[in-house]
PDB file of C-alpha atoms and ligand atoms in Angstrom:
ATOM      1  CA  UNK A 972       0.000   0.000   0.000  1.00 43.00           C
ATOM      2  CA  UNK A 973       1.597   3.477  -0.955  1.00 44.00           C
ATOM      3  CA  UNK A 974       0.719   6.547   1.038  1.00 42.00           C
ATOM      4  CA  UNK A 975       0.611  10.110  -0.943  1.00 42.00           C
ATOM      5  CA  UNK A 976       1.837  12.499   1.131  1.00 40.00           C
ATOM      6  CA  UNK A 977      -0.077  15.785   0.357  1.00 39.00           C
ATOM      7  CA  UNK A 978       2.279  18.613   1.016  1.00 37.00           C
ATOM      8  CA  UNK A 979       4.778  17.136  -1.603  1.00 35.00           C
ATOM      9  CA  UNK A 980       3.472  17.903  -4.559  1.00 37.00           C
ATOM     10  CA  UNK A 981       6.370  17.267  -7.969  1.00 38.00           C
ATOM     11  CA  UNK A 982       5.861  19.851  -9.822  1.00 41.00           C
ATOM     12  CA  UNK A 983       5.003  18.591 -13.425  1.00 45.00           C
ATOM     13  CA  UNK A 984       6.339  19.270 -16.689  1.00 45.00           C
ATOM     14  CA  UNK A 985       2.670  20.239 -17.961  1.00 48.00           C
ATOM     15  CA  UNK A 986       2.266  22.312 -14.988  1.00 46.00           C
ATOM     16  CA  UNK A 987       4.447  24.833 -16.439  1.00 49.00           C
ATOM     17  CA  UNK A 988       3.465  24.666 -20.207  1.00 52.00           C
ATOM     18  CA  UNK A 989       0.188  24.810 -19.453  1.00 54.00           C
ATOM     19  CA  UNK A 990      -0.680  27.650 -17.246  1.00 50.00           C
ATOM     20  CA  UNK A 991      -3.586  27.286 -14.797  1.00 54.00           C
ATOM     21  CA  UNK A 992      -6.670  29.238 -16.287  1.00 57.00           C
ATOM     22  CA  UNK A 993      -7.375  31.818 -13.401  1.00 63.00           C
ATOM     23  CA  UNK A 994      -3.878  33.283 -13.093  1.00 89.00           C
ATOM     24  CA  UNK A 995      -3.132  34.089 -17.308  1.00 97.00           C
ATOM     25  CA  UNK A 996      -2.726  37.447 -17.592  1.00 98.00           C
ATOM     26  CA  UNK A 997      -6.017  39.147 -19.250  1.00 98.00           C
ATOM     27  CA  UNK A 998      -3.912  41.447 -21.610  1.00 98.00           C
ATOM     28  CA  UNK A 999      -0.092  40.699 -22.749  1.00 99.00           C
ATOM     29  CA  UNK A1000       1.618  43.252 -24.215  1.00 99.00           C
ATOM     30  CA  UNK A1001       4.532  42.383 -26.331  1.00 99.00           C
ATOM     31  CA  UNK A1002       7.852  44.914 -28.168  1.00 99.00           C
ATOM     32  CA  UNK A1003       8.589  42.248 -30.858  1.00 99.00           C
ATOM     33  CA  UNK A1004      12.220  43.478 -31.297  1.00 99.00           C
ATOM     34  CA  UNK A1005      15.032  41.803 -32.782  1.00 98.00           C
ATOM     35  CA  UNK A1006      14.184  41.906 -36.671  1.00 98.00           C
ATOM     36  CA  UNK A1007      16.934  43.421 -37.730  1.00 98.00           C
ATOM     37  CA  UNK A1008      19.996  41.889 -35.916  1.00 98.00           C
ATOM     38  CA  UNK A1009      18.291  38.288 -36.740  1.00 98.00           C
ATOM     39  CA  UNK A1010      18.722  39.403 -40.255  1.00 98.00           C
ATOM     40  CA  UNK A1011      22.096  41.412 -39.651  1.00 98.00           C
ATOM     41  CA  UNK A1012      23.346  37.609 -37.861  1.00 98.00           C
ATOM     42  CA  UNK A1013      22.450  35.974 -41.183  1.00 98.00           C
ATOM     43  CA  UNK A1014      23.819  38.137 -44.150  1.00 98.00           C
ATOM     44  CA  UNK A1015      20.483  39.437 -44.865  1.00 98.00           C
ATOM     45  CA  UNK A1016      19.025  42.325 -45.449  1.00 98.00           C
ATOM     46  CA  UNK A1017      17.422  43.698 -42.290  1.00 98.00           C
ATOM     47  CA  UNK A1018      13.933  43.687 -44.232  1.00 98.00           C
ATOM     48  CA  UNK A1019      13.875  39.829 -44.246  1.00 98.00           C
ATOM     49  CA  UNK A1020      13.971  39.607 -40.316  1.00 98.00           C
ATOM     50  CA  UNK A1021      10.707  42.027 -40.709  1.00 98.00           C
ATOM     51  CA  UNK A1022       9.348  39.104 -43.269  1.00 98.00           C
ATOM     52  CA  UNK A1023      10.420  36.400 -40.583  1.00 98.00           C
ATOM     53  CA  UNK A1024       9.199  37.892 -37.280  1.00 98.00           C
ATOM     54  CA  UNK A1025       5.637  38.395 -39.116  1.00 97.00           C
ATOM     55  CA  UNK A1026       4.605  34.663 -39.178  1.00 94.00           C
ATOM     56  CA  UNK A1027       5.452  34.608 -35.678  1.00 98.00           C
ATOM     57  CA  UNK A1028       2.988  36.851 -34.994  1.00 98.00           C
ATOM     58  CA  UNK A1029       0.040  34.487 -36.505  1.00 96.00           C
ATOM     59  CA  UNK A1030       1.942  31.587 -33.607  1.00 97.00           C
ATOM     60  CA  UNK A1031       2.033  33.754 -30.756  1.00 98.00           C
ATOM     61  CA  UNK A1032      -1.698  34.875 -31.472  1.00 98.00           C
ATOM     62  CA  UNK A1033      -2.619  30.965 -31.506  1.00 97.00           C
ATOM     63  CA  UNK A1034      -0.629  30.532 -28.235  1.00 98.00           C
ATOM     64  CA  UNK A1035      -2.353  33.776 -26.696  1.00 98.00           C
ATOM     65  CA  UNK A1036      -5.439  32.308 -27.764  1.00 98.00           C
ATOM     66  CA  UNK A1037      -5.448  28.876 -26.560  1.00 97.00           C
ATOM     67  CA  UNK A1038      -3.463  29.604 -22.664  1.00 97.00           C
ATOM     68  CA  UNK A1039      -6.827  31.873 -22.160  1.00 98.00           C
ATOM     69  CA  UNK A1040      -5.135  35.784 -22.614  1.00 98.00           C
ATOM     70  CA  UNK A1041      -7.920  37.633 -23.882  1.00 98.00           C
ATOM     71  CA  UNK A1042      -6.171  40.506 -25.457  1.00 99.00           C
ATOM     72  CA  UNK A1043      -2.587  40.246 -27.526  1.00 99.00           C
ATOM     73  CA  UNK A1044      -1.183  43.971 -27.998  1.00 99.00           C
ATOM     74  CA  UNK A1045       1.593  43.848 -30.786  1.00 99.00           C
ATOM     75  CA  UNK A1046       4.075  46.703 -30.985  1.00 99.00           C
ATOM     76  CA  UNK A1047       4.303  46.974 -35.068  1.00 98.00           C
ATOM     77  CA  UNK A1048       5.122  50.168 -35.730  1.00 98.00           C
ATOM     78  CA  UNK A1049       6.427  53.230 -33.717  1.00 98.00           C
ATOM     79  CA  UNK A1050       5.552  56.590 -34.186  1.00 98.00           C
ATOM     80  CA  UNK A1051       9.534  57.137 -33.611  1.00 98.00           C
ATOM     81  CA  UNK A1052      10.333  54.313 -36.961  1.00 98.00           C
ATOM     82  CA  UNK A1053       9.615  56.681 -39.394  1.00 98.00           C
ATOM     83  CA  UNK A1054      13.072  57.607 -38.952  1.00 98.00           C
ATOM     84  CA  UNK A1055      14.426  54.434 -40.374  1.00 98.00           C
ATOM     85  CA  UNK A1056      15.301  54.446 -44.349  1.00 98.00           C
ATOM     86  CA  UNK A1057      12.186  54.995 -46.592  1.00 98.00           C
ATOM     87  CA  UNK A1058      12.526  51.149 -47.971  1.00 98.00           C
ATOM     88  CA  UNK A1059      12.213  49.509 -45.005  1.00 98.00           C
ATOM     89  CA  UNK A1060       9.433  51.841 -43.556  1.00 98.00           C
ATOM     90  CA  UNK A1061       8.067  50.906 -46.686  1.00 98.00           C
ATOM     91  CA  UNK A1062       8.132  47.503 -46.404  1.00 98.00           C
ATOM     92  CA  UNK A1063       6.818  47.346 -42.826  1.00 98.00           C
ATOM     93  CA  UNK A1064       3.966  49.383 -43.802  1.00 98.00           C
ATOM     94  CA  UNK A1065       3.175  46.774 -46.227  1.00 98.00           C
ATOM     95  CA  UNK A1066       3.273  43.327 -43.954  1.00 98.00           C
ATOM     96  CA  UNK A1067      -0.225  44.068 -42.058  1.00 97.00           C
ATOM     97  CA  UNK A1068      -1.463  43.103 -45.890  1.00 97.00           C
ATOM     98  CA  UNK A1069       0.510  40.579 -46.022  1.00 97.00           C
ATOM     99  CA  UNK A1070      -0.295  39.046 -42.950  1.00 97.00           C
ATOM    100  CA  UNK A1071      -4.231  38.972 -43.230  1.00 97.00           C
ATOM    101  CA  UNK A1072      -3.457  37.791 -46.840  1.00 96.00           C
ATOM    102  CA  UNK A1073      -1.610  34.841 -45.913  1.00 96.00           C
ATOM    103  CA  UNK A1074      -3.658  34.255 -41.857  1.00 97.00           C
ATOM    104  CA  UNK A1075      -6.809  35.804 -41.671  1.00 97.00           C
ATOM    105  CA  UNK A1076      -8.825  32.607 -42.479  1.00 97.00           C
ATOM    106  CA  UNK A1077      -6.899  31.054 -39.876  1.00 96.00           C
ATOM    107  CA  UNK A1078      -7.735  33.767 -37.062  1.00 97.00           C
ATOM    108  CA  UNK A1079     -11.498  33.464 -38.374  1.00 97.00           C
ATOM    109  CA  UNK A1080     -11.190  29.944 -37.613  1.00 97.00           C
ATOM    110  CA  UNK A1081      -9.657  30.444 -34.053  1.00 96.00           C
ATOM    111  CA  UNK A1082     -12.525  33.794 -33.788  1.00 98.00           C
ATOM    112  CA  UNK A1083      -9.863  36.300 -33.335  1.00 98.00           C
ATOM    113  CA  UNK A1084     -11.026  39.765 -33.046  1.00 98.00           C
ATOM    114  CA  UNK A1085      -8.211  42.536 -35.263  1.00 98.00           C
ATOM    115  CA  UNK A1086      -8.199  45.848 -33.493  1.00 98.00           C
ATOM    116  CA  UNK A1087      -5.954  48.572 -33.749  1.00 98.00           C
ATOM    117  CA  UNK A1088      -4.209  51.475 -31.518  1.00 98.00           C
ATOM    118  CA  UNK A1089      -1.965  54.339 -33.112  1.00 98.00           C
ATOM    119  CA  UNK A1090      -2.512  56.879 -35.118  1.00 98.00           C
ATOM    120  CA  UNK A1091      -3.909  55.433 -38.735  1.00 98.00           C
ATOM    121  CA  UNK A1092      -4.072  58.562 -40.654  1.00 97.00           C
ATOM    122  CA  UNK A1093      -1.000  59.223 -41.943  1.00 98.00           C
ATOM    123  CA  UNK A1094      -0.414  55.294 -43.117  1.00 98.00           C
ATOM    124  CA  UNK A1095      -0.656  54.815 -47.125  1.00 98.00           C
ATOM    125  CA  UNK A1096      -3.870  53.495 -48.449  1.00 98.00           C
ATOM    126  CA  UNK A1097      -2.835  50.134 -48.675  1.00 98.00           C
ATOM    127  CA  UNK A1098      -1.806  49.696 -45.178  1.00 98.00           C
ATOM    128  CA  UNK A1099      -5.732  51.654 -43.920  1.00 98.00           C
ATOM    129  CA  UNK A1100      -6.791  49.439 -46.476  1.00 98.00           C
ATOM    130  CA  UNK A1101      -5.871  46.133 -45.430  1.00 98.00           C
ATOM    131  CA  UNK A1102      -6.496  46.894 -41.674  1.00 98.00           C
ATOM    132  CA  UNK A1103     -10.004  48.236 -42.097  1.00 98.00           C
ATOM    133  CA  UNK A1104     -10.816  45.332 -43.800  1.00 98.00           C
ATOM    134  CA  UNK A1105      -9.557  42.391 -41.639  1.00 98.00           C
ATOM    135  CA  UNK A1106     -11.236  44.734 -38.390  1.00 98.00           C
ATOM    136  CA  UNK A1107     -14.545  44.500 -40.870  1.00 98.00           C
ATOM    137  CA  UNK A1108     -14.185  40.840 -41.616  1.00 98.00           C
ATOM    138  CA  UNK A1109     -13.291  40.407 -37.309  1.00 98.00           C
ATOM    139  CA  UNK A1110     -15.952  42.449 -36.067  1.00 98.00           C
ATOM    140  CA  UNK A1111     -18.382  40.074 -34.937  1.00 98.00           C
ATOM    141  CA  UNK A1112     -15.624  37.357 -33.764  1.00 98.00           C
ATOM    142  CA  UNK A1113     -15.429  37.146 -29.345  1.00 98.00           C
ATOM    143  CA  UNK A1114     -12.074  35.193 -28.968  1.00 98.00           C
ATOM    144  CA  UNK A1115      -8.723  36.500 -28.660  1.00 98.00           C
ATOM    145  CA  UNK A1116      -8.369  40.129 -29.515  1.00 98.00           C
ATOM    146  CA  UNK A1117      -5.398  40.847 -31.628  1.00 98.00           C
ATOM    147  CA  UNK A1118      -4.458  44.229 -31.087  1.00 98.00           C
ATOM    148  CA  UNK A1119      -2.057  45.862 -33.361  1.00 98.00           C
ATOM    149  CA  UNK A1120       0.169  48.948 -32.282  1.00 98.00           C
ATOM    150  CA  UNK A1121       0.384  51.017 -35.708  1.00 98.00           C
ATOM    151  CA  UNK A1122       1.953  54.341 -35.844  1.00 98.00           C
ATOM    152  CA  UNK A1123       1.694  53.954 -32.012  1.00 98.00           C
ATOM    153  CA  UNK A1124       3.680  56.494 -29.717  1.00 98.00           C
ATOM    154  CA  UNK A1125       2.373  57.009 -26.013  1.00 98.00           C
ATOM    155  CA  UNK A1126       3.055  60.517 -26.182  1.00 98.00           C
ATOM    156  CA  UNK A1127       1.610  61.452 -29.077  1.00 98.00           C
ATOM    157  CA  UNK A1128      -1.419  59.281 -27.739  1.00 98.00           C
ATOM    158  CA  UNK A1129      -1.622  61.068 -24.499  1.00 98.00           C
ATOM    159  CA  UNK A1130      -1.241  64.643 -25.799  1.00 98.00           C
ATOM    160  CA  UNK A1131      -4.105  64.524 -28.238  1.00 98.00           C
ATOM    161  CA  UNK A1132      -6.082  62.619 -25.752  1.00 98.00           C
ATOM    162  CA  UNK A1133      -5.107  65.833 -23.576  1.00 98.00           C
ATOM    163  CA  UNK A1134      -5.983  68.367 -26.924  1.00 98.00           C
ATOM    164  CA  UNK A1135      -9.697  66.136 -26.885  1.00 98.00           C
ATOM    165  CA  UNK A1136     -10.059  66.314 -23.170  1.00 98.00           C
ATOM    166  CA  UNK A1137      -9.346  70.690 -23.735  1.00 98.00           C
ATOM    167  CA  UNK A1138     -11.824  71.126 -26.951  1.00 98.00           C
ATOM    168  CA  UNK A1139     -14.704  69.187 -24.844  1.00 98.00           C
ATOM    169  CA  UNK A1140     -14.086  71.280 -21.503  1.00 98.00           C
ATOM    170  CA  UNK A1141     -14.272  74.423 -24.160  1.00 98.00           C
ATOM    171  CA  UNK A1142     -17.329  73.031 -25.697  1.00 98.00           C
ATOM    172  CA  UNK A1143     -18.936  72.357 -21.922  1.00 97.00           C
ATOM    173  CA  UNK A1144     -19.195  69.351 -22.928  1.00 98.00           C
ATOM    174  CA  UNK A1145     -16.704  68.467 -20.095  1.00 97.00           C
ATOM    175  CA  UNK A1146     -16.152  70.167 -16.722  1.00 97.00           C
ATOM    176  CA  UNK A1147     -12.551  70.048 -15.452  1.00 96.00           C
ATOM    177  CA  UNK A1148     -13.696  68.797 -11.834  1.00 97.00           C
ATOM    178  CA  UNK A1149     -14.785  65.497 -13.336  1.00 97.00           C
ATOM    179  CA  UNK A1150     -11.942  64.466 -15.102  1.00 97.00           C
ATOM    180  CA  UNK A1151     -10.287  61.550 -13.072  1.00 98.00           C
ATOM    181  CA  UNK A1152      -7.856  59.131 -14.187  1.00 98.00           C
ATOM    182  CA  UNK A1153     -10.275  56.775 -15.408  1.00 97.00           C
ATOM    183  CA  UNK A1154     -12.546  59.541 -17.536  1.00 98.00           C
ATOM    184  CA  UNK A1155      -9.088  60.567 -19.033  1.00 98.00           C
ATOM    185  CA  UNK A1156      -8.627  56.699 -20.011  1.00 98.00           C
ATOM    186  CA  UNK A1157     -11.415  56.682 -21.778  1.00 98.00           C
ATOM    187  CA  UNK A1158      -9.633  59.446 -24.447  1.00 98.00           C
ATOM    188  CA  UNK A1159      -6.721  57.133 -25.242  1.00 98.00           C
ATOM    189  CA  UNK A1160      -6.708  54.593 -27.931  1.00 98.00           C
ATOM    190  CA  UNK A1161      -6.953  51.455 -25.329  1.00 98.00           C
ATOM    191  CA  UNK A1162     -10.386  52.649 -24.031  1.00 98.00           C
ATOM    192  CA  UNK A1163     -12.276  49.606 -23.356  1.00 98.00           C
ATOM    193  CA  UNK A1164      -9.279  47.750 -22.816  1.00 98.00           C
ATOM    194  CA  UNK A1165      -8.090  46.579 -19.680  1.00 98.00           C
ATOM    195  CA  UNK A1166      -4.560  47.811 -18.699  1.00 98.00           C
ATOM    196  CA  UNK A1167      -1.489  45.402 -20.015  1.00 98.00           C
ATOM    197  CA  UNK A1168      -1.080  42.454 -17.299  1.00 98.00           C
ATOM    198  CA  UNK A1169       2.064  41.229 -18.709  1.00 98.00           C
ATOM    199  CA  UNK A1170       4.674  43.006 -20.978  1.00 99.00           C
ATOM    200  CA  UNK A1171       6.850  41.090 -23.110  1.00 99.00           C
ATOM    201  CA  UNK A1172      10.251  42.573 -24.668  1.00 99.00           C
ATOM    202  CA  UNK A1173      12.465  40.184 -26.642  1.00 99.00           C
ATOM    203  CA  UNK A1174      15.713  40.940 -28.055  1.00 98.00           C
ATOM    204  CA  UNK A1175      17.845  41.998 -24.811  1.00 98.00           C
ATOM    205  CA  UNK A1176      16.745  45.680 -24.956  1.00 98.00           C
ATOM    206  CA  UNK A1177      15.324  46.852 -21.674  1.00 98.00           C
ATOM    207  CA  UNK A1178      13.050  49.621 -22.421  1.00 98.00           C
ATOM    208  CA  UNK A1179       9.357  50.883 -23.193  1.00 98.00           C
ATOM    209  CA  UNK A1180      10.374  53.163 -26.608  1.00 99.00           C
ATOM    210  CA  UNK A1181       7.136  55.093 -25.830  1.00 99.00           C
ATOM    211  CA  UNK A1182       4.999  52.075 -25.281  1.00 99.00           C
ATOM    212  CA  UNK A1183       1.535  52.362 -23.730  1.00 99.00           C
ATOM    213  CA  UNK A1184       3.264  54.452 -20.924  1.00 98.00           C
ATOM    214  CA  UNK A1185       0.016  55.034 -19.442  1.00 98.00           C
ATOM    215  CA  UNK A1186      -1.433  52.182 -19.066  1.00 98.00           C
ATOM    216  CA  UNK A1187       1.745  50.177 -17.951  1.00 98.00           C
ATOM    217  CA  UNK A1188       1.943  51.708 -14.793  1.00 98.00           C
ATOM    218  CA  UNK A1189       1.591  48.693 -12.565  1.00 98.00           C
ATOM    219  CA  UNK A1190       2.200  46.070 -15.514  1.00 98.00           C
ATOM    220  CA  UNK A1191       4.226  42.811 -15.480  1.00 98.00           C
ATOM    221  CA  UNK A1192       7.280  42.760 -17.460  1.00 98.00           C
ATOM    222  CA  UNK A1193       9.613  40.299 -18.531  1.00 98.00           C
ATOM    223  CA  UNK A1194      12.389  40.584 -20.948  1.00 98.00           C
ATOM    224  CA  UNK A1195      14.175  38.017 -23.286  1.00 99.00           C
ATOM    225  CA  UNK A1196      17.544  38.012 -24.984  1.00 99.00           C
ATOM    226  CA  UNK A1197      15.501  36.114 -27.725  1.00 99.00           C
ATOM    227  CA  UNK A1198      15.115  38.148 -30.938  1.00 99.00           C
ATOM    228  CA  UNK A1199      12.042  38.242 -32.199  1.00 99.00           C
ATOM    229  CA  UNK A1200      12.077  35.921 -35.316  1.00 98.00           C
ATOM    230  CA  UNK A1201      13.570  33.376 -32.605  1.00 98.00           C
ATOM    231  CA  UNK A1202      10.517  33.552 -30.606  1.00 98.00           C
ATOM    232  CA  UNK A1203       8.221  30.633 -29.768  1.00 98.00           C
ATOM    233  CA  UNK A1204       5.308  29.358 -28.380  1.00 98.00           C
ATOM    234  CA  UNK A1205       7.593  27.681 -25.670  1.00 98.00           C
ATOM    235  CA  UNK A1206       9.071  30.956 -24.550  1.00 98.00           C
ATOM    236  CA  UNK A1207       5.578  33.008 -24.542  1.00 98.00           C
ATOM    237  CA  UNK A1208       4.535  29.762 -21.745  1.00 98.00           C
ATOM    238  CA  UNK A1209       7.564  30.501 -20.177  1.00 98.00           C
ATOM    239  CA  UNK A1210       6.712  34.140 -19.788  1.00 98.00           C
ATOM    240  CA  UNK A1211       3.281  33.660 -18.592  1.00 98.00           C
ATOM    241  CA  UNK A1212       3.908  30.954 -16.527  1.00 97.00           C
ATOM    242  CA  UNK A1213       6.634  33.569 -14.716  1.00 98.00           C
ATOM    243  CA  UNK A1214       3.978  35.887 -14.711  1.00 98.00           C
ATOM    244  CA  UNK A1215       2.301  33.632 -12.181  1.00 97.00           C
ATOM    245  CA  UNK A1216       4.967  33.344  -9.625  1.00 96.00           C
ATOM    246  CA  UNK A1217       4.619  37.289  -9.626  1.00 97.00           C
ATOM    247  CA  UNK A1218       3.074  39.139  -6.435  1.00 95.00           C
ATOM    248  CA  UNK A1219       1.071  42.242  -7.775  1.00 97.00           C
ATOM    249  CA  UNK A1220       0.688  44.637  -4.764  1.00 97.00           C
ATOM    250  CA  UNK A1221      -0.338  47.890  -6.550  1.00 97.00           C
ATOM    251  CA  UNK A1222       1.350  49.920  -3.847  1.00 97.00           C
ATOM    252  CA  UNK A1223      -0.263  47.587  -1.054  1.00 97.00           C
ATOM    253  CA  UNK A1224       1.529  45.191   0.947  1.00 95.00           C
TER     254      UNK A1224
HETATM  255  C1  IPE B 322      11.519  45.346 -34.460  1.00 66.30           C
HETATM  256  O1  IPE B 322      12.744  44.938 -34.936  1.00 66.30           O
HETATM  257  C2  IPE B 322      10.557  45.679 -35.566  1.00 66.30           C
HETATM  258  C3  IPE B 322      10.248  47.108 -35.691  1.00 66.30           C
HETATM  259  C4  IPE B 322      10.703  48.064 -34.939  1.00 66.30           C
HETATM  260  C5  IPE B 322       9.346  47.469 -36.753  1.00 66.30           C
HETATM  261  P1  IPE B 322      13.882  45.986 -35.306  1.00 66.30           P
HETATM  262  O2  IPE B 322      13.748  46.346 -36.735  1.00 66.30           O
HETATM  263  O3  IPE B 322      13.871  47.130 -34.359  1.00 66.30           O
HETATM  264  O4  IPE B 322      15.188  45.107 -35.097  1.00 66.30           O
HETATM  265  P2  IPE B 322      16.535  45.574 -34.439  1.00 66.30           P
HETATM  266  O5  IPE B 322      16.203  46.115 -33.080  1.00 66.30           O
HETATM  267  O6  IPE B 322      17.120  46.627 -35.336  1.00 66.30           O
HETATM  268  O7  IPE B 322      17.362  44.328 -34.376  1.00 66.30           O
HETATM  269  C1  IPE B 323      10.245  49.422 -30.616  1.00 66.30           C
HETATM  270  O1  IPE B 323      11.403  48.915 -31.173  1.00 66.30           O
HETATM  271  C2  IPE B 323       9.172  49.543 -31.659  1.00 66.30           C
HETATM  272  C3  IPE B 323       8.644  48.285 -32.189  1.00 66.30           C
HETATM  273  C4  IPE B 323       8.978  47.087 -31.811  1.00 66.30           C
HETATM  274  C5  IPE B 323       7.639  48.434 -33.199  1.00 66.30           C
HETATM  275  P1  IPE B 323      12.577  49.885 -31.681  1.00 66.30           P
HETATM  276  O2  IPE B 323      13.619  48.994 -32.236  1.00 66.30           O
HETATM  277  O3  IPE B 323      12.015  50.913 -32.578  1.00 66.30           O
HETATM  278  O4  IPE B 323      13.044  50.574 -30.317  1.00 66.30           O
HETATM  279  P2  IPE B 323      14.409  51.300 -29.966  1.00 66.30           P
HETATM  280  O5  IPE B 323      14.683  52.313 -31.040  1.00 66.30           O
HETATM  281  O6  IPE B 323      15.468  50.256 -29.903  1.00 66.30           O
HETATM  282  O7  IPE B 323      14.156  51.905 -28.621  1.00 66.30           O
HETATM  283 MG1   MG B 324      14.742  47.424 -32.573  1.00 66.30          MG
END
């Protein structure tokens, strides 16, 4: 006859690829970094580690999807990239068409939601193009929420939600004593989204680079030396299941 003994409990292998439901983070936030040096490390040109980290996105979102996270925020595109050479701004600003092309029957399938945050305007027709249509086709899905940071900068996002918040208190459609931090929320791109839980960065850089600033004030983060074309569905488990071991105090004890 064998006894268990109950406060000895192995830890299995499944335990920590598979995440217990009620403690995966609601909203991960990941800087995919690391395109170019994967490319640089290779002989390429830095535009094929762009090419490469894109069907990792279409993984990750799977991996999202299935552990439970509800939303997926993907830093694309900075407000601060346009400073890179016109080619390979060009090039980036053509993958979101590329991607649906080639995976948005597959995120149908898996009912993943496309949403965006950034500043769309000043984005060629193609790119608006492509994104209004695969947040069209979307619409209706309830799973996962893929949410893509294009033309996203935190300041820029916070000062016009600031120049918004000033043209409605000058319209009276706003008095000053009832703006609080959540009625200001509500003028930045993530309103109706909860705050990040969980920010990823991969490629050894330590740093937001004017990344929902805001609304990472008491987020999660966890960094990787990985570069992003490297990254897996093993690592994003290993991140979340981190996540877990975490003790969130928001300034209590
Ligand atoms: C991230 O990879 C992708 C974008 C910023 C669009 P990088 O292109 O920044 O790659 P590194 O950091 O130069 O290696
Ligand atoms: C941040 O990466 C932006 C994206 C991943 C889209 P960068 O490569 O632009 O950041 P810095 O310049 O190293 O801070
Ligand atoms: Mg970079």
């Amino acid at each position: 006859m064998s006894f268990k003994l109950p406060f000895f409990k192995t830890k299995q292998k499944s335990e920590k690829d598979t995440p217990t439901i009620e403690h995966v983070p609601r909203h991960v936030a990941i800087i995919m970094d690391g395109n170019g040096r994967w490319a640089k490390n290779r002989g390429l040109p830095r535009i094929a580690g762009h090419k490469e980290g894109m069907d990792v996105i279409k993984d990750i979102a799977k991996a999202a999807s299935d552990s439970g996270v509800e939303i997926l925020t993907l830093y694309a595109f900075s407000t601060e990239n346009w400073k890179r050479p016109n080619a390979e701004v060009d090039f980036i600003l053509r993958l979101p068409k590329e991607f649906l092309h080639h995976y948005l029957p597959d995120l149908m399938r898996h009912n993943v939601k496309i949403e965006t945050i950034g500043n769309l305007d000043v984005l060629p027709e193609h790119t608006k193009e492509a994104v209004a249509y695969a947040k069209a086709q979307t619409e209706n899905n309830d799973g996962l929420l893929l949410n893509f940071a294009l033309n996203y900068g935190s300041r820029f996002e916070i000062m016009d939600a600031m120049k918004r918040v000033m043209q409605d208190v000058d319209a009276l459609k706003l008095s000053i004593d009832a703006l609080d931090e959540s009625l200001f929320s509500k003028y930045l791109y993530t309103d109706g989204l909860t705050d990040p839980d969980l920010l990823i960065r991969t490629s050894g850089e330590q740093r937001l680079s004017n990344f929902l600033l805001w609304q990472s004030a008491y987020t999660e983060f966890w960094f990787t030396d990985v570069l992003w074309p490297d990254f897996n569905e093993d690592i994003f488990k290993n991140a979340l299941h981190d996540y877990q071991q975490r003790k969130r105090r928001y300034g209590g004890i």
